[in-house]
Short mmCIF file of C-alpha atoms and ligand atoms in Angstrom, two decimals:
data_model
loop_
_atom_site.label_atom_id
_atom_site.label_comp_id
_atom_site.label_asym_id
_atom_site.label_seq_id
_atom_site.Cartn_x
_atom_site.Cartn_y
_atom_site.Cartn_z
CA MET A 1 4.41 -24.28 21.45
CA ALA A 2 1.33 -24.75 19.25
CA PHE A 3 2.06 -24.91 15.52
CA ARG A 4 1.36 -21.59 13.74
CA THR A 5 2.10 -20.97 10.11
CA ARG A 6 1.11 -18.41 7.51
CA PHE A 7 0.68 -17.70 3.85
CA ALA A 8 2.10 -14.29 2.89
CA PRO A 9 1.30 -13.24 -0.67
CA SER A 10 1.88 -9.80 -2.19
CA PRO A 11 -1.26 -8.37 -3.83
CA THR A 12 0.58 -7.46 -7.00
CA GLY A 13 -0.88 -9.99 -9.43
CA PRO A 14 -2.92 -13.17 -9.66
CA LEU A 15 -2.13 -16.22 -7.52
CA HIS A 16 -0.85 -19.10 -9.64
CA LEU A 17 -0.22 -22.82 -9.12
CA GLY A 18 3.00 -22.10 -7.18
CA HIS A 19 1.09 -20.00 -4.66
CA ALA A 20 -1.56 -22.70 -4.41
CA TYR A 21 1.15 -25.24 -3.60
CA SER A 22 2.64 -23.08 -0.84
CA ALA A 23 -0.72 -22.12 0.66
CA ILE A 24 -2.19 -25.66 0.61
CA LEU A 25 1.01 -27.19 2.03
CA ALA A 26 1.06 -24.68 4.90
CA HIS A 27 -2.66 -25.06 5.53
CA ASP A 28 -2.50 -28.89 5.55
CA MET A 29 0.53 -28.87 7.86
CA ALA A 30 -1.34 -26.62 10.27
CA GLN A 31 -4.29 -29.02 10.21
CA GLN A 32 -2.09 -32.07 10.76
CA HIS A 33 -0.55 -30.39 13.80
CA ASN A 34 -3.84 -29.08 15.12
CA GLY A 35 -2.34 -25.66 14.66
CA ALA A 36 -3.25 -22.31 13.11
CA PHE A 37 -3.02 -21.06 9.54
CA LEU A 38 -2.71 -17.28 9.23
CA LEU A 39 -2.71 -14.88 6.33
CA ARG A 40 -0.52 -11.83 5.81
CA ILE A 41 -0.85 -9.38 2.94
CA GLU A 42 2.65 -8.23 1.99
CA ASP A 43 1.74 -4.84 0.59
CA ILE A 44 4.78 -2.71 1.46
CA ASP A 45 5.31 -1.88 -2.19
CA GLN A 46 2.37 0.49 -2.46
CA SER A 47 3.25 1.36 -6.03
CA ARG A 48 2.37 -2.22 -7.07
CA ALA A 49 -0.16 -3.41 -4.47
CA ARG A 50 -3.80 -3.30 -5.60
CA ARG A 51 -7.00 -3.82 -3.61
CA GLU A 52 -8.42 -5.90 -6.52
CA TRP A 53 -5.56 -8.40 -6.27
CA GLU A 54 -6.09 -8.66 -2.53
CA GLU A 55 -9.79 -9.44 -3.05
CA GLN A 56 -8.80 -12.02 -5.64
CA ILE A 57 -6.43 -13.66 -3.11
CA TYR A 58 -9.26 -14.12 -0.58
CA ASP A 59 -11.51 -15.42 -3.32
CA ASP A 60 -8.94 -17.92 -4.69
CA LEU A 61 -8.00 -19.24 -1.24
CA THR A 62 -11.63 -19.67 -0.27
CA TRP A 63 -12.30 -21.49 -3.53
CA LEU A 64 -9.38 -23.82 -2.75
CA GLY A 65 -11.16 -24.68 0.49
CA LEU A 66 -8.68 -22.93 2.77
CA SER A 67 -9.68 -20.91 5.79
CA TRP A 68 -7.48 -18.75 7.96
CA GLU A 69 -7.54 -17.12 11.35
CA ASN A 70 -8.46 -13.47 11.69
CA PRO A 71 -7.18 -10.82 11.75
CA VAL A 72 -5.30 -10.71 8.47
CA LEU A 73 -2.13 -8.67 8.95
CA HIS A 74 -1.42 -5.97 6.38
CA GLN A 75 2.20 -4.87 6.21
CA ALA A 76 1.21 -1.40 5.01
CA ASP A 77 -0.34 -0.88 8.49
CA GLN A 78 2.90 -1.79 10.28
CA LEU A 79 5.18 1.00 9.07
CA PHE A 80 5.46 2.63 12.50
CA ARG A 81 6.72 -0.68 13.97
CA TYR A 82 9.33 -1.13 11.26
CA ARG A 83 10.48 2.44 11.80
CA SER A 84 10.87 2.05 15.53
CA VAL A 85 13.02 -1.09 15.08
CA LEU A 86 15.12 0.70 12.47
CA SER A 87 15.69 3.57 14.83
CA ASP A 88 16.84 1.13 17.57
CA LEU A 89 19.25 -0.60 15.18
CA TRP A 90 20.51 2.83 14.10
CA ARG A 91 21.14 3.79 17.73
CA ARG A 92 23.11 0.56 18.12
CA GLY A 93 25.39 1.70 15.27
CA LEU A 94 24.44 -1.19 13.00
CA LEU A 95 22.99 0.76 10.06
CA PHE A 96 24.21 3.27 7.50
CA PRO A 97 22.48 5.32 4.81
CA CYS A 98 23.21 4.50 1.20
CA ASN A 99 22.66 6.59 -1.87
CA CYS A 100 23.96 4.14 -4.47
CA SER A 101 21.84 3.29 -7.49
CA ARG A 102 22.03 -0.19 -9.07
CA ARG A 103 24.26 1.43 -11.67
CA ASP A 104 26.66 2.84 -9.02
CA ILE A 105 26.94 -0.62 -7.47
CA ALA A 106 27.59 -2.30 -10.83
CA ASP A 107 30.24 0.34 -11.66
CA ALA A 108 31.97 -0.05 -8.29
CA LEU A 109 32.01 -3.82 -8.70
CA SER A 110 33.51 -3.63 -12.17
CA ALA A 111 36.37 -1.37 -11.00
CA PRO A 112 39.70 -3.15 -11.61
CA GLN A 113 40.71 -3.27 -7.93
CA GLU A 114 37.39 -4.80 -6.89
CA ILE A 115 37.67 -8.55 -6.65
CA SER A 116 34.46 -9.67 -5.00
CA ALA A 117 31.40 -9.70 -7.27
CA ALA A 118 29.39 -12.42 -5.53
CA VAL A 119 25.65 -12.42 -6.07
CA GLY A 120 23.45 -12.79 -3.00
CA PRO A 121 19.68 -13.10 -2.51
CA ASP A 122 19.21 -9.39 -3.32
CA GLY A 123 21.63 -9.20 -6.24
CA PRO A 124 25.34 -8.30 -6.34
CA VAL A 125 26.90 -8.16 -2.87
CA TYR A 126 27.20 -4.49 -1.92
CA PRO A 127 30.77 -3.21 -2.31
CA GLY A 128 30.59 -0.98 0.79
CA THR A 129 30.75 2.41 -0.94
CA CYS A 130 28.60 4.33 1.60
CA ARG A 131 29.67 2.44 4.73
CA HIS A 132 31.48 5.50 6.10
CA LEU A 133 28.30 7.64 6.13
CA THR A 134 27.56 7.20 9.79
CA ASN A 135 27.34 10.79 10.97
CA LEU A 136 23.76 11.50 9.86
CA GLN A 137 20.80 11.62 12.24
CA PHE A 138 18.36 8.71 11.82
CA GLU A 139 15.53 11.11 10.93
CA ALA A 140 17.51 12.40 7.94
CA ALA A 141 18.96 9.09 6.78
CA LEU A 142 16.08 7.90 4.62
CA PRO A 143 14.64 11.10 3.21
CA GLU A 144 18.09 12.10 2.03
CA ASN A 145 19.18 8.69 0.72
CA ARG A 146 17.85 5.83 -1.34
CA ALA A 147 18.15 3.21 1.38
CA ILE A 148 19.34 2.21 4.83
CA ARG A 149 21.63 -0.81 4.96
CA LEU A 150 22.70 -3.15 7.73
CA SER A 151 26.46 -3.18 8.18
CA ILE A 152 27.21 -6.90 8.15
CA ASP A 153 30.54 -6.37 9.94
CA GLU A 154 28.93 -4.40 12.78
CA ALA A 155 26.06 -6.88 12.95
CA LEU A 156 28.37 -9.87 13.29
CA GLU A 157 30.39 -8.04 15.92
CA ALA A 158 27.23 -7.28 17.87
CA LEU A 159 26.26 -10.96 17.70
CA GLU A 160 29.66 -11.99 18.94
CA ASP A 161 29.16 -9.65 21.90
CA GLN A 162 25.77 -11.30 22.45
CA GLN A 163 27.61 -14.66 22.16
CA GLU A 164 25.31 -15.63 19.33
CA ALA A 165 27.90 -16.63 16.76
CA SER A 166 26.10 -19.78 15.67
CA PHE A 167 22.96 -19.83 13.55
CA GLU A 168 19.86 -21.91 13.65
CA GLU A 169 19.74 -24.73 11.17
CA CYS A 170 17.36 -24.13 8.32
CA LEU A 171 15.22 -27.14 7.58
CA PHE A 172 14.75 -28.12 3.97
CA GLU A 173 11.75 -30.13 2.90
CA GLY A 174 13.12 -33.58 2.17
CA GLY A 175 15.57 -33.63 5.02
CA GLY A 176 18.69 -31.65 4.07
CA ILE A 177 20.04 -29.22 6.63
CA VAL A 178 22.05 -26.14 5.84
CA LYS A 179 23.88 -23.87 8.22
CA THR A 180 25.42 -20.52 7.62
CA ASP A 181 28.36 -18.82 9.28
CA ALA A 182 29.92 -15.39 9.59
CA ASP A 183 32.18 -15.73 6.54
CA GLU A 184 29.35 -16.83 4.32
CA LEU A 185 27.18 -13.96 5.51
CA LYS A 186 29.96 -11.46 4.82
CA ASN A 187 30.92 -12.83 1.44
CA SER A 188 27.65 -13.90 -0.07
CA ILE A 189 25.11 -11.62 1.59
CA GLY A 190 26.91 -8.43 2.63
CA ASP A 191 25.30 -5.15 3.72
CA ILE A 192 21.64 -5.83 2.99
CA VAL A 193 19.00 -3.13 2.54
CA LEU A 194 16.71 -2.86 5.58
CA ALA A 195 14.72 0.13 4.36
CA ARG A 196 14.05 1.57 0.94
CA LYS A 197 13.12 5.21 0.57
CA ASP A 198 9.92 4.41 -1.33
CA MET A 199 8.76 1.81 1.24
CA GLY A 200 10.25 2.84 4.59
CA THR A 201 11.20 -0.82 5.13
CA SER A 202 12.35 -3.83 3.14
CA TYR A 203 11.05 -7.35 2.58
CA HIS A 204 13.66 -8.83 4.95
CA LEU A 205 12.90 -6.54 7.88
CA ALA A 206 9.13 -6.69 7.44
CA VAL A 207 8.94 -10.48 7.12
CA VAL A 208 11.06 -11.05 10.23
CA LEU A 209 9.13 -8.58 12.38
CA ASP A 210 5.76 -9.83 11.21
CA ASP A 211 6.52 -13.52 11.65
CA ALA A 212 7.35 -12.64 15.26
CA GLU A 213 4.27 -10.39 15.60
CA GLN A 214 2.02 -13.21 14.32
CA GLY A 215 3.70 -15.77 16.60
CA ILE A 216 4.73 -17.96 13.65
CA THR A 217 6.45 -21.19 14.74
CA ASP A 218 6.78 -22.74 11.25
CA VAL A 219 7.42 -20.92 7.99
CA VAL A 220 6.47 -22.82 4.83
CA ARG A 221 8.03 -21.16 1.80
CA GLY A 222 9.60 -21.88 -1.59
CA GLU A 223 13.19 -23.01 -1.87
CA ASP A 224 13.90 -19.84 -3.86
CA LEU A 225 13.94 -18.10 -0.46
CA PHE A 226 16.47 -20.48 1.05
CA GLU A 227 19.36 -17.99 0.93
CA ALA A 228 17.13 -15.18 2.18
CA THR A 229 16.26 -17.33 5.21
CA LYS A 230 19.87 -16.94 6.37
CA ILE A 231 19.35 -13.16 6.46
CA HIS A 232 16.17 -13.68 8.44
CA ALA A 233 17.92 -15.90 10.99
CA LEU A 234 20.60 -13.22 11.40
CA LEU A 235 18.02 -10.46 11.92
CA GLN A 236 16.13 -12.58 14.45
CA ARG A 237 19.33 -13.00 16.44
CA LEU A 238 20.11 -9.29 16.32
CA LEU A 239 16.60 -8.35 17.38
CA GLY A 240 16.24 -11.00 20.07
CA LEU A 241 13.37 -12.71 18.23
CA PRO A 242 12.72 -16.46 18.09
CA THR A 243 13.70 -18.26 14.86
CA PRO A 244 10.80 -20.30 13.52
CA ARG A 245 11.35 -23.71 11.90
CA TYR A 246 11.70 -23.21 8.15
CA HIS A 247 10.29 -25.70 5.67
CA HIS A 248 11.49 -24.82 2.17
CA HIS A 249 9.43 -26.57 -0.46
CA ARG A 250 10.07 -27.39 -4.11
CA LEU A 251 8.92 -24.90 -6.72
CA ILE A 252 6.18 -25.54 -9.23
CA ARG A 253 7.64 -25.12 -12.71
CA ASP A 254 6.26 -24.81 -16.22
CA GLU A 255 6.91 -27.43 -18.89
CA ASP A 256 10.25 -25.73 -19.72
CA GLY A 257 11.37 -26.09 -16.13
CA LYS A 258 11.04 -22.34 -15.44
CA ARG A 259 9.51 -21.37 -12.13
CA LEU A 260 6.13 -19.69 -12.35
CA ALA A 261 5.98 -15.94 -11.94
CA LYS A 262 3.13 -13.49 -11.39
CA ARG A 263 3.16 -12.59 -15.07
CA ASP A 264 2.46 -16.26 -15.95
CA ASP A 265 -1.23 -15.55 -16.29
CA ALA A 266 -1.62 -18.88 -18.06
CA ARG A 267 -1.16 -20.62 -14.69
CA ALA A 268 -3.35 -18.18 -12.73
CA LEU A 269 -5.77 -20.00 -10.45
CA ASN A 270 -8.79 -18.05 -11.65
CA LYS A 271 -8.00 -19.11 -15.23
CA PHE A 272 -8.18 -22.77 -14.16
CA ARG A 273 -11.43 -22.00 -12.37
CA LYS A 274 -12.95 -20.45 -15.46
CA GLU A 275 -11.95 -23.52 -17.44
CA GLY A 276 -13.92 -25.74 -15.09
CA TYR A 277 -11.14 -27.20 -12.91
CA THR A 278 -12.15 -28.08 -9.34
CA PRO A 279 -10.00 -27.50 -6.23
CA ASP A 280 -9.31 -31.27 -6.21
CA ASP A 281 -8.02 -30.99 -9.80
CA ILE A 282 -5.63 -28.27 -8.62
CA ARG A 283 -4.41 -30.48 -5.77
CA ASP A 284 -3.86 -33.26 -8.30
CA LEU A 285 -1.96 -30.97 -10.65
CA ILE A 286 0.50 -29.90 -7.95
CA GLY A 287 0.85 -33.28 -6.31
CA LEU A 288 -1.01 -32.49 -3.08
CA ALA A 289 -4.07 -34.71 -3.52
CA VAL A 290 -5.74 -35.62 -0.23
N1 LIG B 1 5.60 -12.30 -0.09
C1 LIG B 1 6.60 -13.33 -0.15
C2 LIG B 1 6.35 -14.20 -1.38
O1 LIG B 1 5.22 -14.24 -1.87
C3 LIG B 1 6.54 -14.08 1.16
C4 LIG B 1 7.23 -15.36 1.24
C5 LIG B 1 7.90 -15.59 2.59
O2 LIG B 1 8.52 -14.69 3.14
O3 LIG B 1 7.82 -16.69 3.12
O4 LIG B 1 7.26 -14.78 -1.92
#
């Protein structure tokens, strides 16, 4: 299958050197493979997404010399698709509503009888407080609760029935290969949130459905998402979707070794531009000179 990759920023702040690294790497890989480079605007968090940031993304990428295939997919336009998949998973008995706040979860995990307090990609592994709430109708589950979660036990059982107990290997830039298994998913990932009341979906569900929708064969992303990729491989199995190849790349860090964040305006691409840097200077800075 022809190589198709994407860059998937959230329009919630300026792109910085770390984004440039991810976007240029994906773009160059697509070119090397004679493939396609797509763009997706991850704007499910409408309380933080801003049209100005989206415009700035197009402007920064164009300045870097990158071009992408149209159309650009906006996640905010896909809510009906996410909802229909959620309703299918609900019908399969794999979801439950959850009304716990972060505080409730922390309190439950600090209770004396609670032994597991592992931290997964989304924070502390959910202690299972609301797992018994399965008698609601799907239509009422989200308006009346904070979130809808995937029951990891039910999900793994469903996969066993589908005879899909093994998981795709996740490729790591530089050669390492990591696999996950049922115990690891139960203990270090747990009942993940698939829809939040304020969004109607979650990052994990949206990213998996949209990679499939955009026909992505190769995902190029930071190694900070390595653990989350295991969730994505699980969801792909449950939903009968293909698992792309994953290339997790190193993170660009500041001089203290901290990874760059949106609030690191000092590393924002448009700041470099204003200071007279050229796109080739940026490639040099991040070690991707052509
Ligand atoms: N919006 C995510 C980010 O910027 C997408 C990354 C991904 O799923 O590959 O980190």
